[in-house]
Coordinates of C-alpha atoms in Angstrom, one line a residue:
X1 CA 100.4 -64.8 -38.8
X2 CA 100.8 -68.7 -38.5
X3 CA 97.3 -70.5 -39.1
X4 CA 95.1 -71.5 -36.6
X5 CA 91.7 -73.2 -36.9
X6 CA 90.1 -70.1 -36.7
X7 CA 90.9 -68.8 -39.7
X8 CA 92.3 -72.3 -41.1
X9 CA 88.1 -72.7 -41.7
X10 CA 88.3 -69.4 -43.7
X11 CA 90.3 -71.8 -46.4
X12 CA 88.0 -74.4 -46.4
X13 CA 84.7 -73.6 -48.4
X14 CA 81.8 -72.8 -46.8
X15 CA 80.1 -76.1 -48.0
X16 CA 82.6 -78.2 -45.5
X17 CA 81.9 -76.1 -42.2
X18 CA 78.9 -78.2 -39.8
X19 CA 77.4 -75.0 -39.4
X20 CA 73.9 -76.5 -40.6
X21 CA 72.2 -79.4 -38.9
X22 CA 70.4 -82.6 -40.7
X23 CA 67.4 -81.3 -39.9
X24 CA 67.7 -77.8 -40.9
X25 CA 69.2 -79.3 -44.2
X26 CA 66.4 -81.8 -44.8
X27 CA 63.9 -79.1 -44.0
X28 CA 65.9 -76.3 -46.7
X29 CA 65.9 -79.3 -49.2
X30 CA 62.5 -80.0 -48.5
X31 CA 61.2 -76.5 -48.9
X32 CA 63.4 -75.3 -52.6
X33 CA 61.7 -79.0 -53.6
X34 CA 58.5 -77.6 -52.7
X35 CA 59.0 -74.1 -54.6
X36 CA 60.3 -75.2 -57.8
X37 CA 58.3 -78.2 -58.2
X38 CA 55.2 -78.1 -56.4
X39 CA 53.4 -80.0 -59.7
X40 CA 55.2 -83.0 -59.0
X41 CA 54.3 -82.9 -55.1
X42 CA 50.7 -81.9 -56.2
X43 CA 50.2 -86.0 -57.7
X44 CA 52.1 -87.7 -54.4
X45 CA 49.7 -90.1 -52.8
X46 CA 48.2 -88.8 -49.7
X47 CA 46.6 -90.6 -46.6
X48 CA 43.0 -89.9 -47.8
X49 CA 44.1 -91.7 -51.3
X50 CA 45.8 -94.5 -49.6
X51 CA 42.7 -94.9 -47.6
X52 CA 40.3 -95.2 -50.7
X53 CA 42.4 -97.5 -52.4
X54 CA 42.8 -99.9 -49.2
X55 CA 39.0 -100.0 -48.6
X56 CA 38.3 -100.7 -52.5
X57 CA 41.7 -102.8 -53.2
X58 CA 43.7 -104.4 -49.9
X59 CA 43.8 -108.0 -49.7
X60 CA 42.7 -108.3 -46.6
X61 CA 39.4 -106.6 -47.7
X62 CA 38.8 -108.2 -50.6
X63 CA 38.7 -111.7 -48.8
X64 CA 36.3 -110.4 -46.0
X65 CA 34.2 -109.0 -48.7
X66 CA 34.0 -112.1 -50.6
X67 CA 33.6 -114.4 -47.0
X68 CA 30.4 -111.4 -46.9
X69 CA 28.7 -112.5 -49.7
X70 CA 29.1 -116.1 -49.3
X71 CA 27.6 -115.9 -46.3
X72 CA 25.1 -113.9 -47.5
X73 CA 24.2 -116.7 -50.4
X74 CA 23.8 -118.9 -47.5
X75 CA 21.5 -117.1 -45.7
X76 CA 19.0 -117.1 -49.5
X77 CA 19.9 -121.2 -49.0
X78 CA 18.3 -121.1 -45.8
X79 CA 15.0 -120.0 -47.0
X80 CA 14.1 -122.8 -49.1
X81 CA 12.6 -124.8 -46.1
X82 CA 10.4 -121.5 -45.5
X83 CA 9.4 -120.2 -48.8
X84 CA 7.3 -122.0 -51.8
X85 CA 8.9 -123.8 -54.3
X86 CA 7.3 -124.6 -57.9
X87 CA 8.6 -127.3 -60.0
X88 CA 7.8 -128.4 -63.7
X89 CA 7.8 -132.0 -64.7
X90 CA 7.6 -134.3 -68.2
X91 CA 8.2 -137.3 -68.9
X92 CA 7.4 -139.9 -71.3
X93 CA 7.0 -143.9 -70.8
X94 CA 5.9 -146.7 -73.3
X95 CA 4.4 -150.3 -71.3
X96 CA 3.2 -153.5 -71.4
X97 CA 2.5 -153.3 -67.6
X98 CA -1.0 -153.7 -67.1
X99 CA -1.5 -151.5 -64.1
X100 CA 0.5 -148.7 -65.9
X101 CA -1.4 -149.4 -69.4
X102 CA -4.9 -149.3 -67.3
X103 CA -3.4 -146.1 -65.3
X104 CA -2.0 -144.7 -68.8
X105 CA -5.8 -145.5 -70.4
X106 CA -7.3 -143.7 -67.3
X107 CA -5.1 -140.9 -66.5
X108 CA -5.5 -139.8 -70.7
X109 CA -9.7 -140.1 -70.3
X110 CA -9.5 -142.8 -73.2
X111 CA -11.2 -146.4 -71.0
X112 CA -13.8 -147.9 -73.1
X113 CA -15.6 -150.9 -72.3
X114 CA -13.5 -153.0 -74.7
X115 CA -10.6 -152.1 -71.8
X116 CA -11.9 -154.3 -69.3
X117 CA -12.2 -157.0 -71.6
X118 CA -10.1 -160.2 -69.1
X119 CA -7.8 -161.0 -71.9
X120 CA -7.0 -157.3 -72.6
X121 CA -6.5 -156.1 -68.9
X122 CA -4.4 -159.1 -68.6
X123 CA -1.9 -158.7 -71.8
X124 CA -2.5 -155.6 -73.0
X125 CA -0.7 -153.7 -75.8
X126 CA 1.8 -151.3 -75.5
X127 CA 0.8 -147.8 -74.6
X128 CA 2.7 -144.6 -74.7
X129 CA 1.9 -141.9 -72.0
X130 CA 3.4 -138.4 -72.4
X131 CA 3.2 -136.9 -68.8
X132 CA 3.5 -133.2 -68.1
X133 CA 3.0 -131.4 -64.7
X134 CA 3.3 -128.5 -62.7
X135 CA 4.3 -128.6 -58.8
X136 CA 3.5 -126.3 -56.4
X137 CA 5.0 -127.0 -52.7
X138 CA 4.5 -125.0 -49.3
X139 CA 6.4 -125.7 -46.1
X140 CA 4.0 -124.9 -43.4
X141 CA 5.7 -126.3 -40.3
X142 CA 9.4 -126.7 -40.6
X143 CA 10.5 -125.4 -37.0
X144 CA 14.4 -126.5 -37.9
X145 CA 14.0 -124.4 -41.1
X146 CA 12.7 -121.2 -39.6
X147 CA 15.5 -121.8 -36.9
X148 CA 18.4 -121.9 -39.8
X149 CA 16.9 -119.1 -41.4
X150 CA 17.6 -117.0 -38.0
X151 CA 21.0 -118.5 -37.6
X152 CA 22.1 -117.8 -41.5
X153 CA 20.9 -114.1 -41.1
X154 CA 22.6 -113.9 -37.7
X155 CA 25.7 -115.6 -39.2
X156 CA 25.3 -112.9 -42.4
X157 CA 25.5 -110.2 -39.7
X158 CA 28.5 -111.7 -38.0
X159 CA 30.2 -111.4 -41.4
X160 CA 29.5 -107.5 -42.4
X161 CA 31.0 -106.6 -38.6
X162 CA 33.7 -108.9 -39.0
X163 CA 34.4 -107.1 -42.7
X164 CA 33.6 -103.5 -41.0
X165 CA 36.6 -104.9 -38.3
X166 CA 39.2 -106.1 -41.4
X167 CA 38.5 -102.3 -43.2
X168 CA 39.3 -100.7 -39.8
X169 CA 42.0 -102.7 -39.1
X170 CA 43.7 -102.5 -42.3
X171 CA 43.3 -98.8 -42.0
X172 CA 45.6 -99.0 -39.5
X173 CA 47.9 -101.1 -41.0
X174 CA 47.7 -98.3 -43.8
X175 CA 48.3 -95.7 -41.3
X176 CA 51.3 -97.8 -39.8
X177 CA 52.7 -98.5 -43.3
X178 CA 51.9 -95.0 -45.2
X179 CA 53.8 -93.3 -42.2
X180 CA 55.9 -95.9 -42.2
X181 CA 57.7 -94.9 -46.0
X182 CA 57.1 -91.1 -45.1
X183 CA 59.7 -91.6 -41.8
X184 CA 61.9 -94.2 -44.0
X185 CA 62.1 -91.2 -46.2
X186 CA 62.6 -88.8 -43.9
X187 CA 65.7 -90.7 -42.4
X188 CA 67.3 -90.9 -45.7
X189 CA 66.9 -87.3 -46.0
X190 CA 68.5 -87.0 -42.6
X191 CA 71.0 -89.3 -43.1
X192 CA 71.8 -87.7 -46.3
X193 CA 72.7 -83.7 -44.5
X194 CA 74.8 -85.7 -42.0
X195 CA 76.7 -87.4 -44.5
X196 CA 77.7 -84.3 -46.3
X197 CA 78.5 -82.8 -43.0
X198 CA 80.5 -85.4 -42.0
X199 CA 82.8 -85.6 -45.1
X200 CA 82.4 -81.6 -44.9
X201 CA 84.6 -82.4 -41.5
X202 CA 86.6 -85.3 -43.0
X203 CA 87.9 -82.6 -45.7
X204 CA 88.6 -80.0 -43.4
X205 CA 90.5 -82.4 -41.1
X206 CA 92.5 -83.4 -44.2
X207 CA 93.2 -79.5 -44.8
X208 CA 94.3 -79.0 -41.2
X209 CA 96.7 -82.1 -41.5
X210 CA 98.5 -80.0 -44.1
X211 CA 98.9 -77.1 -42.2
X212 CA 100.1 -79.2 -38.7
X213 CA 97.2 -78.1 -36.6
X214 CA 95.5 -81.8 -36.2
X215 CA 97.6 -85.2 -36.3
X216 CA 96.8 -87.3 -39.0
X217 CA 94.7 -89.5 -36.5
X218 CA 92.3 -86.8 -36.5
X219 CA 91.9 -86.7 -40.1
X220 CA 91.6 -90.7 -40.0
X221 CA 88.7 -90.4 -37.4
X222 CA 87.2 -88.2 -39.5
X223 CA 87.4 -90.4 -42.6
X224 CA 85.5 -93.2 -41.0
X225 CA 82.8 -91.3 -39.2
X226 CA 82.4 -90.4 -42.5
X227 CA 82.7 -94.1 -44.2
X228 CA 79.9 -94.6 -41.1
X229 CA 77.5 -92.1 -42.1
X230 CA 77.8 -93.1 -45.8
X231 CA 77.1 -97.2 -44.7
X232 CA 73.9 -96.0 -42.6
X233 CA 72.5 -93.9 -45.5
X234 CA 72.5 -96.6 -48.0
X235 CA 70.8 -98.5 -45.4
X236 CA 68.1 -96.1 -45.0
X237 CA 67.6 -95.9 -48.8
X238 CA 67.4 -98.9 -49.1
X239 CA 65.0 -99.3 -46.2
X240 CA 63.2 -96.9 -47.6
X241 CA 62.5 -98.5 -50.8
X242 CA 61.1 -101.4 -49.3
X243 CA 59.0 -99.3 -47.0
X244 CA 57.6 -98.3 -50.5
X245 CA 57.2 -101.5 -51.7
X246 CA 55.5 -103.1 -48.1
X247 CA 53.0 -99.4 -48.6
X248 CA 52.2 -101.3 -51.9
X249 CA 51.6 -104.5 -50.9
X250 CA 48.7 -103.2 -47.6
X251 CA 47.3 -101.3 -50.7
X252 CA 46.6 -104.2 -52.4
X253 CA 49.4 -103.6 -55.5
X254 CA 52.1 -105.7 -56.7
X255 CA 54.6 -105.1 -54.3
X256 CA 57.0 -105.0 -56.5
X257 CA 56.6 -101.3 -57.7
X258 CA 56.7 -99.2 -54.7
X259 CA 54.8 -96.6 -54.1
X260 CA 54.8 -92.8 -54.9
X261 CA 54.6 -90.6 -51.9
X262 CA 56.1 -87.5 -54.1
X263 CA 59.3 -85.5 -53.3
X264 CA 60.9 -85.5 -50.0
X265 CA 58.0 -86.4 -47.8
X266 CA 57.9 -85.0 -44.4
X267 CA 56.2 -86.3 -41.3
X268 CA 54.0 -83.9 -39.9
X269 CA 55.2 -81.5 -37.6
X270 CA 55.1 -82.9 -33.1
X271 CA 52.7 -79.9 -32.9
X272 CA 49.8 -81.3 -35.7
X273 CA 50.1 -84.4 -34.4
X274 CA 49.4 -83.6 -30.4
X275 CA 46.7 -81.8 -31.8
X276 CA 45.2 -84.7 -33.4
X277 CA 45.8 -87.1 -31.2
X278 CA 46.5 -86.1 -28.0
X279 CA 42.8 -85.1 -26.9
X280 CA 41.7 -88.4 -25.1
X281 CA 38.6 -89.8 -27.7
X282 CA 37.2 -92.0 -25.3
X283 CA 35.0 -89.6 -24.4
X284 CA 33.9 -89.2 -27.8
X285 CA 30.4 -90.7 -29.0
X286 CA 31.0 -93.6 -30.8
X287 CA 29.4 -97.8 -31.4
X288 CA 30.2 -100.7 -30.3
X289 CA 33.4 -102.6 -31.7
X290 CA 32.3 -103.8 -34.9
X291 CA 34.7 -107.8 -33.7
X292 CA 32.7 -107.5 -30.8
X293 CA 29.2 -107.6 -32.5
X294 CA 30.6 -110.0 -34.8
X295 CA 31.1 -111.9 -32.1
X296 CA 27.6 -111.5 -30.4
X297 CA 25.9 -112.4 -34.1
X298 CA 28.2 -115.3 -34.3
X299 CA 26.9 -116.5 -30.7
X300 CA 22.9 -115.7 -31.7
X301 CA 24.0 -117.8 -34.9
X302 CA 25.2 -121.0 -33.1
X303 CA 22.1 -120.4 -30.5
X304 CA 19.7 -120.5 -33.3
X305 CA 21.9 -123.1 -35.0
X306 CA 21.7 -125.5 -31.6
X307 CA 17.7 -125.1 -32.0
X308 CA 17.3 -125.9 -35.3
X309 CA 19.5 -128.8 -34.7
X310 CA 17.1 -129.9 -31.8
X311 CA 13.9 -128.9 -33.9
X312 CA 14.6 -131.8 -36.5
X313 CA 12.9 -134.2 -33.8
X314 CA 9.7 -132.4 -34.0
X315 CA 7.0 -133.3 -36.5
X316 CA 6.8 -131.4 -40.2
X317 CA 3.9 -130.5 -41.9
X318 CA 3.6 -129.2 -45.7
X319 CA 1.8 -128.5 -48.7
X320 CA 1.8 -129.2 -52.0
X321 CA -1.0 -128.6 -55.0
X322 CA -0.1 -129.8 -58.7
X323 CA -1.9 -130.0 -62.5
X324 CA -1.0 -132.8 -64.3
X325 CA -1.8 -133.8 -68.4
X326 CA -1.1 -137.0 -69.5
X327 CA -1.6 -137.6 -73.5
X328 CA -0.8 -140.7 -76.0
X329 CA 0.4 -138.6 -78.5
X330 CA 2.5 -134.9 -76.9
X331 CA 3.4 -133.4 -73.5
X332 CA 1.0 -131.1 -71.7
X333 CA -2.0 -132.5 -74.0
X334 CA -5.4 -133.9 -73.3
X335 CA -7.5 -133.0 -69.8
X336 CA -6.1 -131.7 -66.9
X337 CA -6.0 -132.9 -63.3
X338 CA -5.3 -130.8 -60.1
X339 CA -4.6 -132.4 -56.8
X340 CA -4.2 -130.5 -53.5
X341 CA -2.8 -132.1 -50.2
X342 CA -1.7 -131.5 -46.8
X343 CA 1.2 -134.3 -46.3
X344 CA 2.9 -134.5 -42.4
X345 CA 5.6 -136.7 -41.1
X346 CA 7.7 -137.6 -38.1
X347 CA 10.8 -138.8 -37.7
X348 CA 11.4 -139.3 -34.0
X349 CA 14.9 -141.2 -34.5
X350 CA 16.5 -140.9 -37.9
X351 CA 19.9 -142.6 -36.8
X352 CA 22.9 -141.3 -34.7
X353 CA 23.5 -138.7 -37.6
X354 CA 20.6 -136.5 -35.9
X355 CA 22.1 -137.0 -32.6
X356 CA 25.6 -136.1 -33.8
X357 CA 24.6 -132.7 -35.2
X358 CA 22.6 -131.8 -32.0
X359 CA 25.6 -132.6 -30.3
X360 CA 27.8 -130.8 -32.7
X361 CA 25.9 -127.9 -32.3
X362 CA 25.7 -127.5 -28.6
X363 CA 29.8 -127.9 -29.0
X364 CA 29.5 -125.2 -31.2
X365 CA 27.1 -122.8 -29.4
X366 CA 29.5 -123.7 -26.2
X367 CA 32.5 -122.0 -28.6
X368 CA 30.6 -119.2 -29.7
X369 CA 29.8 -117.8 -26.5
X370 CA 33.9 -118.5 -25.3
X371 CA 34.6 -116.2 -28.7
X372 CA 31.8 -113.5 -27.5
X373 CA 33.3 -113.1 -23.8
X374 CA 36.4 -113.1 -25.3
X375 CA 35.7 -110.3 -27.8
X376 CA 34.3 -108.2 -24.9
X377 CA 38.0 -108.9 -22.5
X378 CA 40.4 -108.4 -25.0
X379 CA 38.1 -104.9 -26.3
X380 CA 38.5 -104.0 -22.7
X381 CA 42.2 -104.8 -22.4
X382 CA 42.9 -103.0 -25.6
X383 CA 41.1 -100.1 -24.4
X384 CA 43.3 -100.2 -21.2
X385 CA 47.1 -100.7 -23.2
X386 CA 45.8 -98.3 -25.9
X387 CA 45.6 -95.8 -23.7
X388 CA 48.8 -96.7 -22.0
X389 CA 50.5 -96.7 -25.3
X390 CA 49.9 -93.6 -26.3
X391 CA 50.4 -91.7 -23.2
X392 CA 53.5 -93.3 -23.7
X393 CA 54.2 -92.2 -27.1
X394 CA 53.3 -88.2 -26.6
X395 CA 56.2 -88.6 -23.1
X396 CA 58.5 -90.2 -25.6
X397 CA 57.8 -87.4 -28.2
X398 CA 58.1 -84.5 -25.6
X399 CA 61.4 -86.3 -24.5
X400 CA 62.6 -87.1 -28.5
X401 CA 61.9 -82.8 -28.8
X402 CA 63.7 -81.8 -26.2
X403 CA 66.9 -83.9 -26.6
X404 CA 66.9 -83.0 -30.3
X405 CA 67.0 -79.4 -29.7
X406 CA 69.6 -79.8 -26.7
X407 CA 72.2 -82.3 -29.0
X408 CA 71.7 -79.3 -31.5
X409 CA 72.8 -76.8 -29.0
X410 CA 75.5 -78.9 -28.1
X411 CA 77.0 -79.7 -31.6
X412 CA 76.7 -75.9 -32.6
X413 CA 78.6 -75.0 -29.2
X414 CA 81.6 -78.0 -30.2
X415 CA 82.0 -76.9 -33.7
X416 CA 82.8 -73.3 -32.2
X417 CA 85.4 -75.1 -29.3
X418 CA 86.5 -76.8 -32.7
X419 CA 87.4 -73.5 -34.8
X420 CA 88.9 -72.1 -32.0
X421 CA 91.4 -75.0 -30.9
X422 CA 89.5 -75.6 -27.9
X423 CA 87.9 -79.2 -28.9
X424 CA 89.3 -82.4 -30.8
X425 CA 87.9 -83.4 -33.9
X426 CA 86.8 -86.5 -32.0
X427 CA 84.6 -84.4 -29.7
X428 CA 82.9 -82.8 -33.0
X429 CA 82.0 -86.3 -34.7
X430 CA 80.6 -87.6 -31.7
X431 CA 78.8 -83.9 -31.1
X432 CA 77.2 -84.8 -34.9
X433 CA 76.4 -88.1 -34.4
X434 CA 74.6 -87.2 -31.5
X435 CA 72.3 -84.7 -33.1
X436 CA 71.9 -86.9 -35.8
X437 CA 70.7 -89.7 -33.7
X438 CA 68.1 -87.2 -31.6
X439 CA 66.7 -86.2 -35.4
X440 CA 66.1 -89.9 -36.3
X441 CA 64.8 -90.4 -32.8
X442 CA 62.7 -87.6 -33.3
X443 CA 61.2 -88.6 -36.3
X444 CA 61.0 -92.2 -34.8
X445 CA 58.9 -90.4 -32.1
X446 CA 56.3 -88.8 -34.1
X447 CA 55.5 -92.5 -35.9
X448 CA 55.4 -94.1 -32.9
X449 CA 52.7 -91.5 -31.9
X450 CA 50.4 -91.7 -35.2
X451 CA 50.4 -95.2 -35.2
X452 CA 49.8 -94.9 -31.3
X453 CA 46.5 -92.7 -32.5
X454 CA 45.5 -95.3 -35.1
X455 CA 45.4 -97.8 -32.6
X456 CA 44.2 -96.1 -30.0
X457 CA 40.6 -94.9 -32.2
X458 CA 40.4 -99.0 -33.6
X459 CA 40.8 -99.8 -30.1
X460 CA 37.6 -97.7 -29.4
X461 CA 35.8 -98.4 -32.3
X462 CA 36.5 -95.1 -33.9
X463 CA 37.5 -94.8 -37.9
X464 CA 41.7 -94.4 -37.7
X465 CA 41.0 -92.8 -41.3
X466 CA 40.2 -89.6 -39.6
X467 CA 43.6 -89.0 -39.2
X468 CA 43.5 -88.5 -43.0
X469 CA 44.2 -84.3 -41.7
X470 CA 47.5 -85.5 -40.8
X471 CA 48.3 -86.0 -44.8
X472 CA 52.1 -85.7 -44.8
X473 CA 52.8 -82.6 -47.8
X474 CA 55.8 -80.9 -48.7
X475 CA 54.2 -77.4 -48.1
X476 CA 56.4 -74.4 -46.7
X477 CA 54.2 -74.7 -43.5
X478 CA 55.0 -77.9 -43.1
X479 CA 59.3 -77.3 -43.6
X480 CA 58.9 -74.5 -41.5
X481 CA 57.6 -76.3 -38.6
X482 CA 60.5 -79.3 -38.8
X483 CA 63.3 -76.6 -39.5
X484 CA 61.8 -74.5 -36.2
X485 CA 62.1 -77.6 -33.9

């Protein structure tokens, strides 16, 4: 019986025939990886781990955090025009000075009446005064200090939200990048079944030269749809590989060791992910946008900021109370002296500097409250595309599903036209790349929909690190569910 393709493909091992798909052989790779080595997937980096370390570690963070405490330093500056202050004092001095040597004489409790001899109170001999005190002083009425008090706590406020915002954010950006290497991954994997089949077809094409049932064109076309797949999976591997490495980089690491996500990660399954993100969480109970209360504290700041900046006009009153010693011979010697006062003062024009900070600061309030209605529009608007994009993303997903499963169909039905003479080899190349196309898009389709979800909860406030229950793991489940669509 002369050869046919039929049973021409019964002389070509089974390990050349398309019969298998690149996701069915990522998902069968996937799942023997998962059996014989589930230690090794055991210590992969999940989501939740990737979250911790971002919060504790992410650059981002670390710089809000530190911007937090400096602010909050300020704020402990701003009470010194509120709260006491005590201050310790010595000195020493040696003079001719005849008002200082009387004062000196006085303030030790030594005056005889030899002092106020003429001759003596006018050339008198040197004296030495050791001169030790203690300093108690009390603002009482500082209206511009109780005003930046208010306006450093406000601005302390504005920084936590604003450092609650970065940690929420970045949590995205983990979400984005985490998912990111897991689907960079996944292509390679992808990439990697339809690169065997394709030189699986580039050797049988080269069999069937031999026997005259293709031309040698056929076995050329076959040979560079093969080079093709071959020059797109090094791509991916390399794109994967930096993928890694970016991961790193939002965790905070040296980017130049990536990072570990285990074995063969898989995305999770379309079905997990509708179920986590699909269910609309507006309606879920939630606060405010921690950027928009930054925003509102920074605008109470600059309003309390413009007053105190206006309360510098106004008259000051304070107290002070002190014990002095004053001694010829050590410091805090001889008799004591207290002295309690009540001390005011006005400056009702100080110079232009005063009149430049009010003015400053009413420029400044004006900005603040352009940043708060800001903050509120673009929370709306975000709200509004948020929404948008994800609806998008689940259309794109259900669209990704079904032409996945559709250019499987189709290349299964080729490869049988194929074996029976009925199709060109050209027709079976372009039936692979198809399907292999629809499985990247696929996998494309259900990032775009995470990172959709991320940004769809920041948009509303809502911690992106619940989707930690979307943790991409190489368990059975989890093949089963990408070999089944």
């Amino acid at each position: 019986m002369p050869p046919t393709r039929a049973n021409m493909n019964h002389t070509v091992s089974e390990g050349r025939k398309p019969k298998s798909y690149p996701r069915r052989f990522a998902a069968l790779a996937a799942a023997g990886l998962c059996l014989l080595g589930g230690s090794r997937a055991g210590a992969q980096l999940t989501l939740r781990d990737a979250f911790r370390e971002a919060d504790r570690a992410a650059y981002a963070n670390r710089v809000a955090a530190g911007n937090t405490r400096a602010q909050g330093a300020q704020a402990l500056g701003a009470l010194k025009g509120v709260l006491p202050s005590v201050r310790v004092e010595a000195g020493y001095l040696r003079t001719t000075d005849p008002i200082g040597v009387f004062g000196s004489t006085m303030r030790q409790r030594s005056v005889t009446q030899e002092n106020f001899d003429p001759q003596r109170l006018n050339y008198p001999s040197a004296t030495s005064n050791y001169q030790g005190g203690i300093v108690l002083e009390q603002p009482l009425v500082n209206a511009d200090a109780f005003s930046g008090r208010r306006a450093a706590v406000h601005a302390t406020d504005a920084a936590r939200a604003s450092e609650e915002w970065k940690r929420l954010s970045t949590r995205v950006d983990v979400v984005r990048a985490y998912f990111g290497a897991v689907l960079a991954a996944e292509r390679v994997t992808t990439l990697q079944a339809a690169a065997r089949a394709a030189h699986a077809h580039a050797a049988q094409a080269e069999a069937m030269v031999k026997q005259g049932l293709v031309t040698r064109s056929d076995a050329l076309l076959a040979g560079v749809r093969a080079g093709e797949m071959d020059g797109q999976l090094a791509e991916a591997e390399g794109g994967a590989a930096t993928a890694r490495r970016q991961l790193a980089v939002v965790l905070g690491r040296d980017g130049t060791v990536p990072a570990d996500l285990g074995t063969r990660p898989l995305l999770p399954s379309s079905e997990r992910i509708r179920a986590e993100v699909a269910p609309d969480t507006a309606a879920d109970p939630q606060s405010s946008r921690s950027d928009v209360r930054a925003a509102a504290e920074g605008l109470a700041a600059a309003r309390d900021d413009k007053a105190r900046a206006r309360s510098t006009l106004l008259p000051r009153l304070n107290g002070f109370a002190r014990y002095d010693w004053n001694s010829p011979t050590r410091l805090y010697a001889g008799d004591r002296n207290w002295t309690v006062g009540v001390m005011g003062s006005w400056s009702p024009f100080a110079g232009p500097g005063e009149l430049a900070d009010i003015k400053s600061a009413d420029a400044r309030a004006a900005t603040a409250q352009a940043q708060a209605d800001a903050a509120r529009a673009n929370a709306k608007l975000e709200d509004e595309q948020t929404r948008t994009a994800l609806t998008v993303a689940l259309t794109r997903l259900g669209i990704a599903e079904r032409a996945a499963a559709q250019s499987a169909e189709a290349h299964r039905i080729v490869s049988r036209k194929y074996d029976g003479g009925l199709a060109s080899v050209v027709e079976l190349l372009d039936a692979q790349a198809v399907e292999t196309q629809s499985a990247l898009a696929l996998s494309e389709a259900r990032w775009g929909t995470i990172v959709g979800g991320a940004a769809r909860r920041l948009a509303l406030g809502i911690d992106p690190a619940t989707l930690a229950t979307l943790d991409a793991t190489n368990t059975v489940t989890e093949v089963n569910d990408h070999a089944a669509e």
